[in-house]
Tab-separated table of C-alpha atoms in Angstrom:
chain	number	residue	atom	x	y	z
A	1	GLN	CA	119.156	117.580	136.843
A	2	ALA	CA	122.154	115.545	137.322
A	3	THR	CA	123.012	112.701	135.178
A	4	LYS	CA	125.329	109.637	136.017
A	5	SER	CA	128.396	109.210	133.979
A	6	ARG	CA	129.914	105.871	132.966
A	7	ARG	CA	132.138	106.072	135.899
A	8	GLY	CA	129.272	106.878	138.359
A	9	SER	CA	129.786	110.516	138.872
A	10	ALA	CA	127.433	113.456	138.332
A	11	ILE	CA	127.420	115.740	135.299
A	12	GLN	CA	125.499	119.015	136.115
A	13	THR	CA	123.155	119.946	133.257
A	14	ARG	CA	120.734	122.944	133.228
A	15	GLY	CA	117.738	124.128	131.478
A	16	ALA	CA	117.335	127.005	129.019
A	17	ALA	CA	119.953	129.630	129.800
A	18	PRO	CA	119.423	133.374	129.807
A	19	PRO	CA	120.545	135.540	126.803
A	20	LEU	CA	124.317	135.040	126.116
A	21	GLU	CA	126.031	138.487	126.666
A	22	ASP	CA	129.539	139.200	125.429
A	23	ASP	CA	131.303	138.318	128.667
A	24	ASP	CA	129.541	134.992	128.933
A	25	ALA	CA	130.233	134.336	125.357
A	26	LYS	CA	133.861	134.030	126.103
A	27	LYS	CA	132.928	130.383	127.242
A	28	GLY	CA	132.004	129.779	123.515
A	29	ALA	CA	135.619	129.296	122.415
A	30	ALA	CA	135.355	125.610	122.386
A	31	HIS	CA	138.266	123.442	122.730
A	32	ARG	CA	138.466	119.611	121.963
A	33	ARG	CA	139.201	118.793	125.560
A	34	VAL	CA	137.009	121.226	127.312
A	35	THR	CA	134.881	124.183	126.300
A	36	ASP	CA	136.244	126.671	128.540
A	37	SER	CA	139.767	125.572	129.522
A	38	THR	CA	139.970	127.647	132.580
A	39	HIS	CA	137.068	125.645	133.898
A	40	LEU	CA	139.220	122.485	133.775
A	41	GLN	CA	141.414	123.734	136.611
A	42	THR	CA	138.529	124.021	138.907
A	43	LYS	CA	136.019	121.375	137.767
A	44	ALA	CA	136.394	117.690	138.506
A	45	GLU	CA	136.377	115.259	135.552
A	46	SER	CA	132.894	114.350	136.792
A	47	ASP	CA	131.610	117.820	135.946
A	48	ILE	CA	132.651	117.607	132.175
A	49	LEU	CA	130.165	116.087	129.693
A	50	ARG	CA	132.202	114.352	126.951
A	51	VAL	CA	130.600	114.396	123.568
A	52	GLY	CA	132.258	112.590	120.602
A	53	PHE	CA	131.393	113.440	116.903
A	54	LEU	CA	131.680	110.735	114.180
A	55	GLY	CA	130.889	111.879	110.673
A	56	ASN	CA	132.050	113.744	107.554
A	57	SER	CA	132.087	117.026	106.022
A	58	ILE	CA	128.591	118.019	107.381
A	59	MET	CA	130.245	117.992	110.687
A	60	TYR	CA	133.689	119.617	109.833
A	61	TYR	CA	132.411	122.417	107.579
A	62	ASN	CA	132.211	125.381	109.978
A	63	ASP	CA	133.498	123.084	112.769
A	64	LEU	CA	130.074	121.827	114.207
A	65	PRO	CA	131.776	120.282	117.255
A	66	ARG	CA	133.124	123.468	118.476
A	67	VAL	CA	129.933	125.467	117.552
A	68	PHE	CA	127.975	122.948	119.623
A	69	ALA	CA	130.311	123.111	122.599
A	70	GLY	CA	130.198	127.044	122.399
A	71	LEU	CA	126.416	126.992	122.508
A	72	ALA	CA	126.376	124.263	125.427
A	73	ALA	CA	128.636	126.481	127.549
A	74	SER	CA	125.801	127.726	129.470
A	75	SER	CA	124.362	124.283	130.124
A	76	ALA	CA	127.486	122.377	130.931
A	77	THR	CA	131.035	122.271	130.551
A	78	VAL	CA	131.674	120.215	127.314
A	79	SER	CA	134.667	118.329	126.342
A	80	HIS	CA	134.532	117.095	122.723
A	81	GLU	CA	136.461	114.871	120.452
A	82	SER	CA	135.948	113.903	116.688
A	83	CYS	CA	136.800	111.321	114.154
A	84	LEU	CA	135.706	112.729	110.861
A	85	ARG	CA	136.487	111.839	107.199
A	86	PRO	CA	135.429	113.753	104.112
A	87	GLY	CA	132.635	112.173	102.150
A	88	ALA	CA	132.540	109.196	104.189
A	89	SER	CA	129.676	106.831	105.135
A	90	LEU	CA	129.636	105.157	108.534
A	91	ALA	CA	131.168	102.107	107.134
A	92	GLU	CA	134.053	103.973	105.436
A	93	LEU	CA	134.653	105.989	108.589
A	94	ARG	CA	134.938	102.851	110.518
A	95	ALA	CA	137.174	101.061	108.272
A	96	LYS	CA	139.517	103.992	107.409
A	97	GLY	CA	139.314	106.386	110.219
A	98	ASN	CA	140.202	110.104	110.525
A	99	GLY	CA	140.783	111.741	107.126
A	100	MET	CA	141.363	115.398	108.229
A	101	ARG	CA	144.839	115.902	107.303
A	102	GLY	CA	145.001	118.360	104.555
A	103	HIS	CA	141.496	119.750	105.483
A	104	PHE	CA	142.376	121.114	108.905
A	105	ALA	CA	145.422	123.150	109.184
A	106	ALA	CA	148.587	121.289	109.955
A	107	ASP	CA	148.998	122.477	113.381
A	108	ALA	CA	145.377	122.101	114.111
A	109	ASP	CA	143.793	119.323	116.192
A	110	HIS	CA	142.802	116.681	113.714
A	111	GLY	CA	140.807	114.510	116.363
A	112	ALA	CA	140.942	110.790	117.147
A	113	PRO	CA	142.811	108.675	114.562
A	114	THR	CA	140.120	105.996	114.531
A	115	VAL	CA	136.550	105.352	115.647
A	116	ALA	CA	137.761	102.776	118.219
A	117	ALA	CA	140.242	105.289	119.536
A	118	LEU	CA	137.566	107.994	120.101
A	119	PHE	CA	135.580	105.408	122.214
A	120	GLY	CA	138.588	103.876	123.920
A	121	ASP	CA	140.623	106.928	124.800
A	122	PHE	CA	137.931	109.731	125.145
A	123	GLY	CA	135.277	107.761	126.559
A	124	PRO	CA	132.289	109.748	125.466
A	125	HIS	CA	129.039	110.197	127.416
A	126	VAL	CA	127.293	111.078	124.285
A	127	VAL	CA	128.191	110.155	120.710
A	128	VAL	CA	126.946	112.077	117.662
A	129	LEU	CA	126.852	110.303	114.245
A	130	ASN	CA	125.918	111.118	110.803
A	131	ASP	CA	126.072	109.048	107.558
A	132	TYR	CA	126.856	110.142	104.144
A	133	THR	CA	123.994	112.236	103.177
A	134	GLN	CA	122.162	110.096	100.425
A	135	ALA	CA	122.606	106.949	102.144
A	136	PRO	CA	119.652	106.948	104.443
A	137	ALA	CA	117.462	108.236	101.641
A	138	ARG	CA	117.684	105.009	99.480
A	139	PRO	CA	116.286	101.638	100.736
A	140	GLU	CA	119.345	99.576	99.748
A	141	SER	CA	121.802	101.843	101.459
A	142	VAL	CA	119.532	102.161	104.499
A	143	ALA	CA	119.881	98.343	105.058
A	144	ALA	CA	123.625	98.565	104.579
A	145	GLY	CA	123.868	101.596	107.084
A	146	ALA	CA	121.645	99.821	109.646
A	147	ALA	CA	123.902	96.676	109.519
A	148	THR	CA	126.992	98.856	109.874
A	149	LEU	CA	125.524	100.446	112.981
A	150	VAL	CA	124.524	97.107	114.306
A	151	GLU	CA	127.644	95.254	113.677
A	152	SER	CA	130.570	97.848	113.831
A	153	TYR	CA	129.211	100.578	116.125
A	154	ALA	CA	126.891	98.964	118.636
A	155	PRO	CA	129.616	96.822	120.420
A	156	LEU	CA	131.701	100.129	120.783
A	157	ILE	CA	128.661	102.070	121.996
A	158	ALA	CA	127.691	99.455	124.543
A	159	ALA	CA	131.204	99.047	125.868
A	160	ALA	CA	131.446	102.822	126.370
A	161	GLY	CA	127.875	102.905	127.950
A	162	CYS	CA	127.249	106.204	126.256
A	163	ALA	CA	124.081	107.790	124.716
A	164	VAL	CA	123.521	108.052	121.167
A	165	VAL	CA	122.300	110.879	119.049
A	166	LEU	CA	121.916	110.371	115.148
A	167	LEU	CA	122.363	113.693	113.417
A	168	GLN	CA	119.688	113.482	110.469
A	169	THR	CA	121.185	115.411	107.651
A	170	TYR	CA	119.260	117.601	105.249
A	171	SER	CA	118.238	117.799	101.485
A	172	TYR	CA	120.517	119.411	99.222
A	173	ARG	CA	119.664	122.934	97.839
A	174	ARG	CA	119.933	121.510	94.394
A	175	HIS	CA	120.429	117.878	92.959
A	176	ALA	CA	123.957	116.832	92.841
A	177	LYS	CA	126.161	113.761	92.928
A	178	ARG	CA	123.470	111.739	91.075
A	179	SER	CA	120.776	112.309	93.658
A	180	ASP	CA	118.075	112.963	91.119
A	181	ASP	CA	116.436	109.715	91.834
A	182	ILE	CA	115.789	110.378	95.454
A	183	GLY	CA	112.977	112.835	94.640
A	184	ALA	CA	111.788	116.414	94.748
A	185	ILE	CA	113.901	118.824	96.758
A	186	PRO	CA	113.588	119.570	99.500
A	187	ARG	CA	110.369	117.819	100.780
A	188	GLU	CA	110.695	114.333	99.402
A	189	PHE	CA	114.380	114.241	99.889
A	190	THR	CA	113.934	115.182	103.591
A	191	GLU	CA	111.110	112.668	104.136
A	192	LYS	CA	113.200	109.923	102.960
A	193	LEU	CA	116.049	110.994	105.141
A	194	GLU	CA	113.625	111.153	108.033
A	195	ARG	CA	112.570	107.540	107.417
A	196	GLY	CA	116.106	106.276	106.868
A	197	TYR	CA	117.312	107.755	110.198
A	198	ALA	CA	114.380	106.384	112.058
A	199	ALA	CA	115.129	102.996	110.497
A	200	TYR	CA	118.862	103.509	111.811
A	201	ALA	CA	117.710	104.226	115.237
A	202	GLU	CA	115.207	101.370	115.484
A	203	ALA	CA	118.114	98.918	114.442
A	204	LEU	CA	120.555	100.439	116.540
A	205	SER	CA	118.227	100.588	119.791
A	206	GLY	CA	117.515	96.843	119.211
A	207	ALA	CA	121.100	95.896	118.805
A	208	LEU	CA	122.176	97.862	122.142
A	209	GLY	CA	119.838	95.604	124.084
A	210	ASN	CA	121.776	92.452	122.851
A	211	VAL	CA	125.376	93.590	123.048
A	212	GLU	CA	125.635	95.073	126.691
A	213	GLY	CA	128.951	94.193	128.091
A	214	THR	CA	130.362	92.784	124.728
A	215	ALA	CA	134.005	93.694	124.167
A	216	ALA	CA	134.741	96.302	121.302
A	217	PRO	CA	136.240	94.413	118.502
A	218	ALA	CA	139.458	95.756	116.816
A	219	CYS	CA	139.085	97.164	113.104
A	220	ASN	CA	142.146	97.429	110.950
A	221	GLY	CA	144.368	97.069	113.825
A	222	ASP	CA	142.776	99.989	115.685
A	223	THR	CA	142.728	98.531	119.182
A	224	PRO	CA	142.103	101.337	121.552
A	225	SER	CA	145.183	102.749	123.192
A	226	LYS	CA	145.726	105.452	125.758
A	227	ARG	CA	146.560	108.788	123.883
A	228	SER	CA	148.183	111.579	125.628
A	229	GLY	CA	145.454	113.397	127.569
A	230	GLY	CA	142.880	110.573	127.034
A	231	GLY	CA	140.602	108.974	129.517
A	232	SER	CA	140.708	105.520	130.713
A	233	THR	CA	139.405	102.618	128.490
A	234	PRO	CA	135.584	102.493	129.071
A	235	THR	CA	133.983	99.659	131.080
A	236	THR	CA	130.465	98.504	131.201
A	237	THR	CA	130.062	98.077	134.935
A	238	THR	CA	128.216	101.479	135.459
A	239	PRO	CA	126.681	102.507	131.900
A	240	VAL	CA	125.544	105.972	131.544
A	241	ILE	CA	121.744	106.661	131.992
A	242	LEU	CA	120.800	110.029	130.491
A	243	GLU	CA	117.395	110.968	131.802
A	244	PRO	CA	115.079	113.182	129.646
A	245	ARG	CA	112.465	115.409	131.026
A	246	ARG	CA	109.692	113.038	130.391
A	247	ARG	CA	110.284	109.399	131.858
A	248	ARG	CA	110.211	106.819	129.093
A	249	THR	CA	108.427	103.349	129.321
A	250	ALA	CA	110.467	100.202	129.346
A	251	ASP	CA	110.030	99.667	125.570
A	252	SER	CA	110.903	103.127	124.537
A	253	LYS	CA	113.242	103.650	121.588
A	254	ARG	CA	116.691	103.916	122.923
A	255	VAL	CA	118.525	106.166	120.406
A	256	ARG	CA	117.672	109.879	119.918
A	257	VAL	CA	117.551	111.533	116.458
A	258	ALA	CA	118.487	115.260	116.058
A	259	ARG	CA	116.121	116.222	113.228
A	260	VAL	CA	118.413	118.681	111.379
A	261	GLY	CA	116.850	117.931	107.974
A	262	ALA	CA	113.312	118.532	109.387
A	263	ALA	CA	114.586	121.876	110.802
A	264	PHE	CA	116.049	122.965	107.336
A	265	LEU	CA	112.590	122.033	105.830
A	266	ALA	CA	110.735	124.241	108.317
A	267	VAL	CA	113.008	127.223	107.355
A	268	HIS	CA	112.390	126.477	103.601
A	269	ASP	CA	108.638	126.528	104.335
A	270	GLU	CA	108.667	129.723	106.513
A	271	ARG	CA	111.566	131.711	105.141
A	272	PRO	CA	112.707	130.281	101.633
A	273	GLU	CA	115.221	133.163	101.304
A	274	LEU	CA	117.028	132.183	104.558
A	275	TRP	CA	116.731	128.532	103.563
A	276	ALA	CA	118.915	129.255	100.467
A	277	ARG	CA	121.450	130.879	102.781
A	278	LEU	CA	121.752	127.782	104.891
A	279	PHE	CA	123.987	126.236	102.244
A	280	SER	CA	127.535	126.804	100.913
A	281	VAL	CA	128.068	127.764	97.187
A	282	ASP	CA	128.269	123.981	96.247
A	283	ASP	CA	124.658	123.406	97.239
A	284	LEU	CA	125.524	120.483	99.523
A	285	HIS	CA	127.422	121.518	102.516
A	286	PRO	CA	126.201	124.056	105.352
A	287	SER	CA	127.007	127.656	105.451
A	288	PRO	CA	127.744	129.133	109.012
A	289	SER	CA	124.018	129.654	109.334
A	290	GLY	CA	123.288	126.008	108.488
A	291	THR	CA	126.012	124.928	110.954
A	292	PHE	CA	124.358	127.194	113.530
A	293	LEU	CA	120.921	125.654	112.963
A	294	ALA	CA	122.375	122.198	113.163
A	295	ALA	CA	124.067	123.059	116.577
A	296	CYS	CA	120.810	124.378	117.890
A	297	VAL	CA	118.907	121.101	116.899
A	298	LEU	CA	121.770	119.068	118.447
A	299	HIS	CA	121.603	121.292	121.748
A	300	CYS	CA	117.799	120.618	121.915
A	301	ALA	CA	118.263	117.009	121.422
A	302	VAL	CA	121.120	116.553	123.924
A	303	PHE	CA	119.800	118.770	126.609
A	304	ASP	CA	115.953	118.871	126.106
A	305	ALA	CA	116.402	122.808	126.072
A	306	ALA	CA	116.920	125.445	123.559
A	307	PRO	CA	120.441	126.973	123.567
A	308	PRO	CA	120.853	130.571	124.935
A	309	ALA	CA	119.850	133.512	122.874
A	310	PHE	CA	122.389	135.831	121.590
A	311	ALA	CA	122.667	139.568	122.434
A	312	SER	CA	125.075	140.635	119.796
A	313	SER	CA	126.877	139.729	116.498
A	314	THR	CA	130.234	139.733	118.545
A	315	ALA	CA	128.856	136.979	120.827
A	316	ILE	CA	127.862	134.869	117.749
A	317	ALA	CA	131.243	135.353	116.063
A	318	ARG	CA	132.871	133.980	119.209
A	319	LEU	CA	131.414	130.551	118.301
A	320	TRP	CA	133.772	130.400	115.456
A	321	ALA	CA	136.798	132.068	117.144
A	322	ASP	CA	138.764	128.759	117.075
A	323	ALA	CA	137.194	126.959	114.132
A	324	ARG	CA	139.445	124.552	112.327
A	325	HIS	CA	137.688	124.711	109.124
A	326	MET	CA	135.056	127.060	107.526
A	327	GLN	CA	134.414	126.805	103.738
A	328	ALA	CA	136.369	124.848	101.187
A	329	ARG	CA	139.544	126.374	99.768
A	330	GLY	CA	138.969	128.935	97.035
A	331	GLN	CA	135.310	129.430	98.164
A	332	PRO	CA	134.105	132.861	99.343
A	333	GLU	CA	133.792	133.586	102.878
A	334	LEU	CA	130.184	133.261	103.868
A	335	PRO	CA	128.501	135.601	106.472
A	336	LEU	CA	127.796	134.464	109.959
A	337	PRO	CA	124.024	134.591	111.228
A	338	ASP	CA	123.083	137.838	112.524
A	339	VAL	CA	121.150	138.334	115.797
A	340	ASP	CA	117.728	138.301	114.265
A	341	ASP	CA	118.465	135.127	112.068
A	342	ALA	CA	120.114	133.457	115.047
A	343	ALA	CA	117.012	134.047	117.191
A	344	TYR	CA	114.837	132.642	114.445
A	345	LEU	CA	116.989	129.535	113.696
A	346	ARG	CA	117.257	128.841	117.647
A	347	ASP	CA	113.406	129.115	117.650
A	348	VAL	CA	112.873	126.578	114.714
A	349	ALA	CA	115.151	124.080	116.405
A	350	ALA	CA	113.206	124.352	119.538
A	351	ARG	CA	110.020	123.827	117.700
A	352	VAL	CA	111.165	120.840	115.640
A	353	VAL	CA	112.712	118.955	118.638
A	354	LEU	CA	111.047	120.071	121.821
A	355	ASP	CA	107.379	120.113	120.555
A	356	GLN	CA	107.875	116.736	119.351
A	357	VAL	CA	109.265	115.496	122.767
A	358	ALA	CA	106.217	117.189	124.320
A	359	ARG	CA	103.849	115.313	122.148
A	360	GLY	CA	105.606	112.119	122.560
A	361	ALA	CA	105.855	111.849	118.822
A	362	ASP	CA	108.556	109.136	118.569
A	363	ALA	CA	107.196	107.117	115.744
A	364	LEU	CA	108.901	108.803	112.816
A	365	ALA	CA	112.033	110.249	114.542
A	366	PRO	CA	112.780	108.431	117.951
A	367	THR	CA	113.715	110.834	120.774
A	368	ALA	CA	114.637	108.579	123.772
A	369	TRP	CA	117.988	108.436	125.231
A	370	ALA	CA	119.954	105.333	125.209
A	371	HIS	CA	119.744	103.135	128.230
A	372	PHE	CA	120.837	99.724	128.993
A	373	ASP	CA	118.636	97.977	131.329
């Protein structure tokens, strides 16, 4: 089905794709401006789905934006941009902006310098956000995170007219960074994260209905400017409306949650030995397999369809061909998922996201697209 962009042009999206063979996997080398750079020469701007990523090391370990774009290559031509900061909460990211110098290579694309620049210069159709992992699991920080979304992000989102996906993070493998009070790992930790992100979605959904057309305020002098290669400053005359497979009622929740934490928990319950391999050696960050699962969940949340299956390990490896960051310096290189594990993780993502959509189970983790009627 075609969806309308904020400029009123159509973006072609498709359902589940056939298995990704080696030749097709060449499209998986994701670049910031467009997934397959050769397509840019033949495709109009209106045929490109622009996805912005705002978050922290959960996103930049193993380069989640580029893995997602590679998975999505059979569903859409994806251009992506990011503003990431190590260890940042949503409030810190908004206030301080990009912090990737010293983490990405000096000659790598570091992304937008500020949150406002990502919205103003890139003009995303979809924006993906995650908070500091522990924040949504504690009542006091849930309130603060919801306030940040309402006060600092909702005006930018409404001005851009984009859809929103909140990337629900996952329980640590072992307690760390004074997380013991959150509860048992992984179930209680995950359940609290689910409730926290549901509260974020509820607050942001309500705010978006009240701020449509509001001009995006400057923060720390970060008034949006035109960067080289960037898009025009977003307007609110034709806000994007991304239609899910199932039509929503007028009072449907307006922000979708990508339930990555729930998918990690499902792997723990079904294949605990694989769950342990979803983490880096620090027990906090994702391994390549963990990032692959997160990207599959995100694909299901964005397209209402599972990503393509992979026919070979070579095709899987191409997802990371241009990765800007894998694991921390000095840590051992971790294996990529093999074909069997990739197929299983893809199936888990589909069950966690798509089965919920089919049931209409939006109460705990909302799954409706943003729309500004």
